[in-house]
XYZ file of C-alpha atoms in Angstrom:
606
model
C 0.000 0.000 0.000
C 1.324 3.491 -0.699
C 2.063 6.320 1.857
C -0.466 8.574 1.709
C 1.218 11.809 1.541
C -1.007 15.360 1.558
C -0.494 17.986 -0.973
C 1.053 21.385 0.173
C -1.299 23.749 0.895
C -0.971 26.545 -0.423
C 0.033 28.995 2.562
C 3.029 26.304 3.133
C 3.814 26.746 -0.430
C 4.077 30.449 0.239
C 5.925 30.650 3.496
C 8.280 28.114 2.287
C 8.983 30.147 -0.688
C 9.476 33.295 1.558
C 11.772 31.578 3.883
C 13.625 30.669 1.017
C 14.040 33.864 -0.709
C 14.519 36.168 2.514
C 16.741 34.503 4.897
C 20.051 35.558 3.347
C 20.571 37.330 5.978
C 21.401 34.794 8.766
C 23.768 33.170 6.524
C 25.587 36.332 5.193
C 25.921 37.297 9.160
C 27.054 34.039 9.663
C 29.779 33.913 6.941
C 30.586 37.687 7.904
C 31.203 36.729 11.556
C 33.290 33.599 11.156
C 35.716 35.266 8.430
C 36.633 38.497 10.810
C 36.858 35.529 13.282
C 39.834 34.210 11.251
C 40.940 37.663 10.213
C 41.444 38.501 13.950
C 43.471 35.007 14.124
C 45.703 35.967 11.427
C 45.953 39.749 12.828
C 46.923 38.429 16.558
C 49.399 36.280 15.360
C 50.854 38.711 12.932
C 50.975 40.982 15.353
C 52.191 38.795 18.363
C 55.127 37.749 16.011
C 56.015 41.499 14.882
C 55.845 42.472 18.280
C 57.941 39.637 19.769
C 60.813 40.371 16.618
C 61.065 44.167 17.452
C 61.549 44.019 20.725
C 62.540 40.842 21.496
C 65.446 40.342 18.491
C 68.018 42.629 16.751
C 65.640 43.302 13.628
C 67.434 45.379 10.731
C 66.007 48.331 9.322
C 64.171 46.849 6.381
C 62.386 44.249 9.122
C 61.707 46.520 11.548
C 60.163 48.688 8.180
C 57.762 45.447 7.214
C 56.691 45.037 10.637
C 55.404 48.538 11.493
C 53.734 48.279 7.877
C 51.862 44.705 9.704
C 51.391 46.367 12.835
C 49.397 49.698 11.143
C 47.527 46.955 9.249
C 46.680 45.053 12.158
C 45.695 48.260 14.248
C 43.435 48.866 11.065
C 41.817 45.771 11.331
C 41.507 45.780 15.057
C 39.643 49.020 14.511
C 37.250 47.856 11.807
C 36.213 44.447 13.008
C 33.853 46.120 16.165
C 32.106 48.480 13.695
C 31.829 45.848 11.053
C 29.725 43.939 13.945
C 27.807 45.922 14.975
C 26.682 46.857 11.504
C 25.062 43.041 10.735
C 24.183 42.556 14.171
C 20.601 42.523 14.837
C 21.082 43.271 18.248
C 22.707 46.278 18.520
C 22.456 48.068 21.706
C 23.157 44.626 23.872
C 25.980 44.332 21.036
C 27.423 48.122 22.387
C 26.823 46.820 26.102
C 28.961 43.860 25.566
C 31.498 45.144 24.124
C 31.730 48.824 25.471
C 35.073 48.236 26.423
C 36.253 47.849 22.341
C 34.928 50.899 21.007
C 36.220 52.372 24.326
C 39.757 51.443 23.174
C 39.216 53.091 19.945
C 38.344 55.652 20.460
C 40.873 56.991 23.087
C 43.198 55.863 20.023
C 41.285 57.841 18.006
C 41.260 60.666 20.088
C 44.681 60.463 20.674
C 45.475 60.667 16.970
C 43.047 63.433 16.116
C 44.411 65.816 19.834
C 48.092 65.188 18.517
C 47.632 65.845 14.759
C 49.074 62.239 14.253
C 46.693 61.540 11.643
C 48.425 62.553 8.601
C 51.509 61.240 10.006
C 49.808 57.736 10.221
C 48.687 58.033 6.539
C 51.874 59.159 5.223
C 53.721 56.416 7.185
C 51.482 53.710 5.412
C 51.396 55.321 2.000
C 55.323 55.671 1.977
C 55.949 52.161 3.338
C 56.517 52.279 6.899
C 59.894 53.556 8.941
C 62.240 51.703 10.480
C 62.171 54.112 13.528
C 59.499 53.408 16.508
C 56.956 56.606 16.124
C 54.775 58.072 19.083
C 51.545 57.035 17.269
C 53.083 53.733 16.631
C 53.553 53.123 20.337
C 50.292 54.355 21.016
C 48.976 51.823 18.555
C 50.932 48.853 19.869
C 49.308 49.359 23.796
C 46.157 49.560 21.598
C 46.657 45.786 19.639
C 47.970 44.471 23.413
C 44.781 46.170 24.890
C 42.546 44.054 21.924
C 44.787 41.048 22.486
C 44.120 41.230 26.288
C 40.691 41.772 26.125
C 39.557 38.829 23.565
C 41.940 36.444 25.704
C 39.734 37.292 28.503
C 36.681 37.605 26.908
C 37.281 34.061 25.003
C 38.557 32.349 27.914
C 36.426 29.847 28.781
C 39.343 27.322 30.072
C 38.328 28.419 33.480
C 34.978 26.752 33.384
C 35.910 23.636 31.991
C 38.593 23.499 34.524
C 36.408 24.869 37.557
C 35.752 21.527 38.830
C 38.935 20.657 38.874
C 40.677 23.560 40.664
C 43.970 21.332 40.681
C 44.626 20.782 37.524
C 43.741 24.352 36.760
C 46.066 26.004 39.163
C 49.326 23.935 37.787
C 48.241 24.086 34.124
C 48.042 28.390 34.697
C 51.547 28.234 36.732
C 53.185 26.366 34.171
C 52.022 28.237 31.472
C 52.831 31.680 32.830
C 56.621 29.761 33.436
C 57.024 28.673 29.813
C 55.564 31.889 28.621
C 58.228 33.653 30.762
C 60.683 31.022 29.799
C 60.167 32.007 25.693
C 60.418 35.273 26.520
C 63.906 35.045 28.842
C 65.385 32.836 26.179
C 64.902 35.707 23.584
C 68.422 38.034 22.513
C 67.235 40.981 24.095
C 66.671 40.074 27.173
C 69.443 39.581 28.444
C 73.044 41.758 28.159
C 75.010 38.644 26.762
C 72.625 37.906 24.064
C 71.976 34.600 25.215
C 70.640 32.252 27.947
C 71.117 28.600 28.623
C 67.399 26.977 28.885
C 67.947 25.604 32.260
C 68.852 29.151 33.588
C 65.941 30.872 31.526
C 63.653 28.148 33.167
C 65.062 28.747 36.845
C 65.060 32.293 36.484
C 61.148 32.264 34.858
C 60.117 29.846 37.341
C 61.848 31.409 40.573
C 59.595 34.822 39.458
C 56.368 33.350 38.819
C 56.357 31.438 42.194
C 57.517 34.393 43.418
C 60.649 32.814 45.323
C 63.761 35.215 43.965
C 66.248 32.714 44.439
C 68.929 33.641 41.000
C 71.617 32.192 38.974
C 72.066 35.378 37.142
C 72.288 38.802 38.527
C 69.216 40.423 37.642
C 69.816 43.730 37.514
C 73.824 43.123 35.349
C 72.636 40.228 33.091
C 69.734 40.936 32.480
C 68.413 43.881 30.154
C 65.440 46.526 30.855
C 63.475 44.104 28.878
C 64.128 41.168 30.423
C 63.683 42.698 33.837
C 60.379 43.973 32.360
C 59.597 39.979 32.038
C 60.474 39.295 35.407
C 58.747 42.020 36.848
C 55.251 40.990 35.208
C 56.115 37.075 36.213
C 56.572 38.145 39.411
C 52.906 40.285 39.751
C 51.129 37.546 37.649
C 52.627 34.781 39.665
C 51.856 36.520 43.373
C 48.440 37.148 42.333
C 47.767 34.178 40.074
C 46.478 33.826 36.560
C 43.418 33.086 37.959
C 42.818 36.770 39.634
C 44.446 38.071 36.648
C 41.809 36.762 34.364
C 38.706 37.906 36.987
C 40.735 41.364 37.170
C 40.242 41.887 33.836
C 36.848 40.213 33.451
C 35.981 42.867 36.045
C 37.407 46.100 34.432
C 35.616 44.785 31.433
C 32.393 44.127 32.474
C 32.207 40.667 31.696
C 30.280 38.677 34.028
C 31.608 35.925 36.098
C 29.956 32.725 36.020
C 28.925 30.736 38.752
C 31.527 28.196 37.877
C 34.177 30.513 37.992
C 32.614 31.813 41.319
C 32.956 28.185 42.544
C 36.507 27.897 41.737
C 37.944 31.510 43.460
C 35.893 30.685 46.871
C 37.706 27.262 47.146
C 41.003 29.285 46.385
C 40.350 32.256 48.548
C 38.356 30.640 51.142
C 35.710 32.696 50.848
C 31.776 31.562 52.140
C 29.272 33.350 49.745
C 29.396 34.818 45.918
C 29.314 37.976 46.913
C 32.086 37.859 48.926
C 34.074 36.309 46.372
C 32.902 39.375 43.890
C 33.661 41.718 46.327
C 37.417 40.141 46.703
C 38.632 40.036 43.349
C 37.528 43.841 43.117
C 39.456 44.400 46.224
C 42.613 42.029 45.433
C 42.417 45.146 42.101
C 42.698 47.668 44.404
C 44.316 46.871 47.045
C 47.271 45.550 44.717
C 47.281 48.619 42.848
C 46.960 51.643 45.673
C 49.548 49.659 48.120
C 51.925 49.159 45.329
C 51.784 52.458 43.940
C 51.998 54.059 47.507
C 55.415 51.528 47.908
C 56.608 53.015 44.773
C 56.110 56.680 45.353
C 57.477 56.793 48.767
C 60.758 54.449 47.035
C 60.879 57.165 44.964
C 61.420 59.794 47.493
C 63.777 57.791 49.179
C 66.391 56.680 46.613
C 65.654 60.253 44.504
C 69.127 61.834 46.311
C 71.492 58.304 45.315
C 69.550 58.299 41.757
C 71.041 60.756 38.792
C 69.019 58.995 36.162
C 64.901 59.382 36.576
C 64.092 56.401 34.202
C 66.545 54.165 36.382
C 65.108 55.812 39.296
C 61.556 55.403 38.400
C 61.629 51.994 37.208
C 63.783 50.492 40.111
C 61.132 51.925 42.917
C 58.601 50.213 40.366
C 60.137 46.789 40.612
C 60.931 46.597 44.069
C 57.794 47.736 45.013
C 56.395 44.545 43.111
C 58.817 42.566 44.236
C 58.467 43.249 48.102
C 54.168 43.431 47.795
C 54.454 40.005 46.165
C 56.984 38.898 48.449
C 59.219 37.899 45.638
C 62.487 39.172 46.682
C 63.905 39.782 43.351
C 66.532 43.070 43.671
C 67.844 45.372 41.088
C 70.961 45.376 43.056
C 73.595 42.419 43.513
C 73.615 42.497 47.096
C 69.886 42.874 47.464
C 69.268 45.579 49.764
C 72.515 45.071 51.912
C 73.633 49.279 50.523
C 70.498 50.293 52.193
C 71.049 48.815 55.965
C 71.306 52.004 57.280
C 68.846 53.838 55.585
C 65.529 53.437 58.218
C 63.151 54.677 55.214
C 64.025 51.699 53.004
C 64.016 49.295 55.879
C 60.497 50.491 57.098
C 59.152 50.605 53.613
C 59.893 47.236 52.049
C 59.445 45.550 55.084
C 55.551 46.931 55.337
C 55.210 45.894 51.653
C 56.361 42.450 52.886
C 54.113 42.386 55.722
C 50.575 43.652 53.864
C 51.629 41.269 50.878
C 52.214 38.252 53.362
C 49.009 39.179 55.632
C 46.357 37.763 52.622
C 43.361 39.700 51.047
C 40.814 37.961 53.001
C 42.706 39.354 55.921
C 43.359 42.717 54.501
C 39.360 43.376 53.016
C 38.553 41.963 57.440
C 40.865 44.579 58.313
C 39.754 47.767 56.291
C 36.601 46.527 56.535
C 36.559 46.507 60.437
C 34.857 49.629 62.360
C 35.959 50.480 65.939
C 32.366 52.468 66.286
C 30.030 51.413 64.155
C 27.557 54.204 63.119
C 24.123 54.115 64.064
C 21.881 52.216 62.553
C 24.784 49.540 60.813
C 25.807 46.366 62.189
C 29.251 46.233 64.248
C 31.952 44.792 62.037
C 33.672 41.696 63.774
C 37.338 40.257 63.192
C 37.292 36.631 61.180
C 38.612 33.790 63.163
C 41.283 33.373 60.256
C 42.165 37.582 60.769
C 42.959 37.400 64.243
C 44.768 33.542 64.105
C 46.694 35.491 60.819
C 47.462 38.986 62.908
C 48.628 37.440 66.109
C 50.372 34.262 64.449
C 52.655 37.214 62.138
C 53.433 39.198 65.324
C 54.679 36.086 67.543
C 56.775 34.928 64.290
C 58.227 38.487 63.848
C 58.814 39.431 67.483
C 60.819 35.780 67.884
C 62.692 35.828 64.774
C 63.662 39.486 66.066
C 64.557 38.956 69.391
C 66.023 35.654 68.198
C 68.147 36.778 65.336
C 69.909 40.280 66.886
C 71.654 38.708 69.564
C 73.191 35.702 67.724
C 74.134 37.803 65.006
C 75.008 40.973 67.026
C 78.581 40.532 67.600
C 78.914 38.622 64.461
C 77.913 39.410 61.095
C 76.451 42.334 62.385
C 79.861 43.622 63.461
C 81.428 41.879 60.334
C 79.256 44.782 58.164
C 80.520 47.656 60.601
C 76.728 48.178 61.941
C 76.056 50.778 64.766
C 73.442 50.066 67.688
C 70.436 50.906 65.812
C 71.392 49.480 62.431
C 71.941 46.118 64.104
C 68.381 46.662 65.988
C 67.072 47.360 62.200
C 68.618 44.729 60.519
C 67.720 42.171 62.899
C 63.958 43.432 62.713
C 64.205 43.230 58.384
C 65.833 39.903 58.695
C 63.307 38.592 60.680
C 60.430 39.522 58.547
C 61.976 38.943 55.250
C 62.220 35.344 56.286
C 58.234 35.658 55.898
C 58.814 34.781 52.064
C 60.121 37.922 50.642
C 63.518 36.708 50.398
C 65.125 40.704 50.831
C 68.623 40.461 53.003
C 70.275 43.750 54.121
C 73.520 41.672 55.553
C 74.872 38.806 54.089
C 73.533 35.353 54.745
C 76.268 33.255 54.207
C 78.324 34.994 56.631
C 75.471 34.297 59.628
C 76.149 31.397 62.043
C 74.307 28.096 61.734
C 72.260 28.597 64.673
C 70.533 31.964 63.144
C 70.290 30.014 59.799
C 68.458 27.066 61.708
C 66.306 30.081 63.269
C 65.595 31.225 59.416
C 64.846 27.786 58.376
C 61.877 26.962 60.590
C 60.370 30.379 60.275
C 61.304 30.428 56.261
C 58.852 26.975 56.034
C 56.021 28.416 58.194
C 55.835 31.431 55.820
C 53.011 33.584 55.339
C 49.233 33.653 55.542
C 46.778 31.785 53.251
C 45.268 33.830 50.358
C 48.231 36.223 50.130
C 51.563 36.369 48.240
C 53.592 34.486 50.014
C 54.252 30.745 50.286
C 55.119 28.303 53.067
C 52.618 26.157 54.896
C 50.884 29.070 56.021
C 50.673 31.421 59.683
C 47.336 29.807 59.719
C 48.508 25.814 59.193
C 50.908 25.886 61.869
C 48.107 27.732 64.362
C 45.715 25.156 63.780
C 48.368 22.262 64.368
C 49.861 23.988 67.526
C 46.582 24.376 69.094
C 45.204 20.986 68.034
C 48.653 20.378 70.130
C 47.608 22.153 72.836
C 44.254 20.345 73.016
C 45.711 17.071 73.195
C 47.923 18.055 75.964
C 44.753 19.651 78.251
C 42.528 16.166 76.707
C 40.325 18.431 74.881
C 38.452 16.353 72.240
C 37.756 19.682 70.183
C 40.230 21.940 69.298
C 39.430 25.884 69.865
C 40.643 29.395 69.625
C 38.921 32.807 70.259
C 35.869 31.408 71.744
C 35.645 29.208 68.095
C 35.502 25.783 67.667
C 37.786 24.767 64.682
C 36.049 21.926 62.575
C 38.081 18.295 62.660
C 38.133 18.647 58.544
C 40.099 22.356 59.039
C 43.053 20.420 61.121
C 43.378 17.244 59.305
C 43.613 19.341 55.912
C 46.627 21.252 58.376
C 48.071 18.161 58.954
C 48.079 17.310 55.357
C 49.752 20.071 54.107
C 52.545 19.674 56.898
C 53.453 16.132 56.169
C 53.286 16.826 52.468
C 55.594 19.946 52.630
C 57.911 17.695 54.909
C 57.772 15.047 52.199
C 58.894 17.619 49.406
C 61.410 19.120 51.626
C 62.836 16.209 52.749
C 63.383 14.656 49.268
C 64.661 17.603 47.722
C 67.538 17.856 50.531
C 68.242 14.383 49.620
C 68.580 14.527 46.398
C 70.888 17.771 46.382
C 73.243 16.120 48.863
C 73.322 13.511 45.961
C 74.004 16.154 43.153
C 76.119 18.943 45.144
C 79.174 18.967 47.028
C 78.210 21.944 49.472
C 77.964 22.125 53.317
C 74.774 20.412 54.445
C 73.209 23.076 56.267
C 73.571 25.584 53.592
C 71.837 22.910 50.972
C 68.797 22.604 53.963
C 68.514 26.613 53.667
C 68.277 26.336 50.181
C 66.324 23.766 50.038
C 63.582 25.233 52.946
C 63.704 28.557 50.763
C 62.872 27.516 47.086
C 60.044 25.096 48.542
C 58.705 27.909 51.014
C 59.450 30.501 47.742
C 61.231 32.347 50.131
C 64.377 33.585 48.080
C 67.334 34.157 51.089
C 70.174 32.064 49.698
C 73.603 31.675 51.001
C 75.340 32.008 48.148
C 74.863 27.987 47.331
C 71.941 28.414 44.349
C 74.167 30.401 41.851
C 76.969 27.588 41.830
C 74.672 24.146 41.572
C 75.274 22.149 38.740
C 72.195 21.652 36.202
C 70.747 18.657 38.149
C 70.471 20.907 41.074
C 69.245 23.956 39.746
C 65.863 21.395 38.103
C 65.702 19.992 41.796
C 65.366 23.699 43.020
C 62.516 24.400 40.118
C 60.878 21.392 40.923
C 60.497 22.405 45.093
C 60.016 26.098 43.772
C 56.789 24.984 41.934
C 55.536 22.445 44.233
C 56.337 25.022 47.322
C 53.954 27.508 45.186
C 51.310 25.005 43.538
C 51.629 21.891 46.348
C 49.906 23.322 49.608
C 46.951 25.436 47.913
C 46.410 22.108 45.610
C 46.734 19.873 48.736
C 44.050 21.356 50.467
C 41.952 21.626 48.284
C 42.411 18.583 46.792
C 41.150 17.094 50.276
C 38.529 19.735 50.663
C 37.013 19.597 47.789
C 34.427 16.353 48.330
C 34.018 13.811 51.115
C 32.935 10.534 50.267
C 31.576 8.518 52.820
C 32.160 4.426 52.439
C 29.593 2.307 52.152
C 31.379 0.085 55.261
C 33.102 0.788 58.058
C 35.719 -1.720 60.139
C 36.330 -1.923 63.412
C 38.464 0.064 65.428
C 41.607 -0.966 66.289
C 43.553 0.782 69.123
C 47.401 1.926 68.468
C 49.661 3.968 70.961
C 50.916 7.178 70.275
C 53.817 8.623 71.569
């Protein structure tokens, strides 16, 4: 029997034939959007590679001629492809909304041009085939293709909600991208004064910055050129702040919404209980960064401006140490660190506060300025976190015993060996004792201390800072929880407490965790330097403690290790900076509850 099939009506017959004839539209949007999609391919990586020859290599003048013709092209492009857009978008308005911060870029370029009269000279640079010298406008216009490159990265990043249930894996895929990013760019000519860079060094030197440690096997501030210190300087602020804030940072300025994914993943890094909160920290991690490390800089500025002749030198070495002490890096400018400023109480006070707010954490910090004494009326009174006050009173003990600890062994000893007065040996034992926090600044010489202040250095070098903050170590907050889980034992206190808190049972085993993994690490790096390096034992220990706690002091052991050494170093650099945040929350993230239990079995302790 045959399928009995009805005959079109005629209305179908119509709208069919309507569909048909008037929906070129769609399709030619379609087709529009996916070629500028692979014209803004091609442009990035045309202009990623011009960028990366000029400044990176010794181009000649016809190259450097051919790649400002690319990069006027690409800035050409870049302005276009938002117009073109919004032209064949149906949507316009939410188009503009989306993307305000695009036509916000062009036109301060715009702008720019048409204030400075650089119009012409834009035209006639094209028309006559480019010059091989770098023009204002053509600066302008290369912050303007990093600006588009920056924003579509974050804009088309959507790695971070794949990877937000897996906040592991996407913390050491970020840190090892940032370190073979910075490792590319260390290994180009120009950034360093020699021309060249074995890999292993490039690596060491990329990875030491991004985990923020400052341990060296070059001397940044001879070997390396302004570019390359440029490099280490953004390593060092991506890697104290993560790739992760990074990405929200810039999600923020540019008004691109945060998923609830994303959410997920920064309160399991931060700690932090509700989605606002965690909003309302990456907007303060912004600011905070910026306004304390802009405040470090200007009042580094003052303060060298006398013993500085040249204002570029001047201005960008109060710019990199004032990273480098907020991230708690400890990367210097100078080859003896800041041993030429011992005496000079402004320096002292300055970097050391830098170190101190960048160890302290931003949940702490936002607590802090958050806090009211006297609440106005009407508003509820502010309270100190738990974590704030185990943080604040944790960082005092630790300084205040590494101080009065430090001075007097090293009083009539290195101390005297650097021809210190009474109050410079007060100050330098107070900066010695803090810098041990992470930061990885000396203003005497280690390797000239005696073994009992380097033992002193050691254990306060692996407690390190606070959670959530720039610095590594097991944390302030790690070793409060397993000192007063201590405590409890000793008084036969089945709970362990602290400010009138009870602290879960999940909060201390996770301490615990992190303790016996960081003495796992520690312990097998020492071993297997004493296999590689013929050095004093103790002084391998120190280094060993610092690279995993991304501390940076050194004794002078790190710059002479052979190759195998130097990859054990990178290897407890990364897992010092990756391992304890991973651990926990590795072992935070689920509990999963057996189906079966067994009987207990009793087993003494102690």
């Amino acid at each position: 029997m045959a399928d009995y099939r009805p005959s079109p009506r005629k209305e179908d017959s119509v709208r069919d034939f309507l569909q048909r004839k008037f929906t070129f539209a769609p399709t030619l949007r379609q087709r529009v959007d996916r070629l500028l999609k692979r014209i803004f391919i091609f442009s990035s990586i045309a202009a990623l590679v011009g960028l990366v020859v000029e400044y990176g290599f010794y181009p000649d003048d016809f190259l450097r001629t051919v790649i400002h013709v690319v990069e006027y092209v690409v800035i050409l492009i870049f302005a276009l492809i938002p117009l073109v857009r919004l032209v064949f978008t149906h949507h316009r308005l939410s188009y503009l909304k989306e993307h305000l911060a695009d036509f916000i870029l062009l036109a301060v370029y715009v702008i720019y041009l048409i204030a400075t009269g650089r119009v012409h000279s834009v035209a006639t640079d094209i028309w006559s085939g480019g010059q091989p010298e770098t023009s204002p406008e053509l600066l302008v216009g290369q912050m303007f293709i990093a600006a588009n490159l920056i924003l579509h990265f974050v804009r088309g990043n959507r790695t971070l909600t794949s990877m937000s249930e897996r906040p592991v894996r996407f913390i050491v895929f970020s840190f090892l991208a940032v370190i073979g990013t910075g490792t590319l760019l260390l290994s180009l000519p120009r950034a360093t004064v020699a021309g060249s860079i074995h890999p292993i060094d490039a690596l060491f030197t990329s990875t030491s910055a991004t985990c923020v440690t400052g341990l060296i096997v070059l001397d940044t501030g001879a070997d390396f050129t302004r570019f390359g210190q440029g490099v280490i300087m953004s390593l060092i602020q991506i890697g104290g702040l993560g790739l992760m804030s990074f990405t929200a940072f810039f999600s923020t300025m540019l008004g691109i919404r945060v998923n609830r994914k994303e959410v997920a993943l920064y309160s399991k890094a931060y700690e932090a209980d509700t989605v606002n909160t965690v909003r309302r920290l990456l907007v303060y991690m912004l600011l905070a960064t910026l306004l304390i490390e802009l405040l470090g800089f200007g009042l580094l500025y003052q303060t060298w401006e006398p013993g500085f002749p040249d204002k570029s030198e001047l201005l960008f070495s109060s710019a990199f140490h004032s990273v480098s002490a907020f991230c708690n890096a400890g990367f210097s400018l100078n080859s003896t660190s800041m041993e030429g400023y011992t005496g000079s109480v402004g320096t002292n006070l300055i970097i050391s506060t830098l170190i101190i707010l960048g160890g302290l954490g931003f949940i702490v910090l936002m607590n802090l300025t958050s806090y009211r004494f006297k609440p106005k009326k009407g508003q509820p009174r502010s309270r100190l976190t738990l974590q704030t006050k185990l943080v604040l009173v944790v960082s005092v003990i630790l300084i205040v015993l590494g101080w009065v600890m430090i001075t007097p062994l090293e009083w009539g000893h290195s101390f005297d060996q650097a021809g210190l007065g009474f109050g410079e040996k007060v100050m330098a034992g107070y900066f010695q004792s803090v810098t041990t926090r992470t930061a990885g600044f000396n203003t005497v010489t280690i390797g000239n201390m005696l073994p009992g202040t380097l033992f002193v250095m050691i254990v306060l070098m692996f407690i390190g800072a606070s959670p959530g903050s720039t610095g590594g170590g097991i944390k302030t907050s790690t070793f409060a929880v397993i000192i007063l889980n201590f405590w409890a034992d000793l008084r036969g206190r089945n709970h362990v407490e602290a400010f009138k808190r009870e602290i879960p049972p999940d909060v201390t085993r996770q301490a615990l965790a992190v303790l016996v993994g960081a003495v796992a690490f520690c312990v097998l790096g020492f071993f297997l330097l004493l296999l590689f390096e013929d050095q004093p034992p103790l002084e391998l220990l120190f280094e060993t403690v610092s690279a995993y706690a991304t501390v940076g002091l050194s004794t002078g052991v790190t710059p002479h290790l052979t190759y195998a050494g130097r990859l054990v170093i990178i290897l407890l650099m990364f897992a010092g900076r990756v391992g304890p945040l991973s651990l926990g929350l590795a072992i935070g993230r689920r509990h999963i509850e057996g189906r079966y239990r067994y009987p207990e079995g009793r087993i003494s302790i102690g």
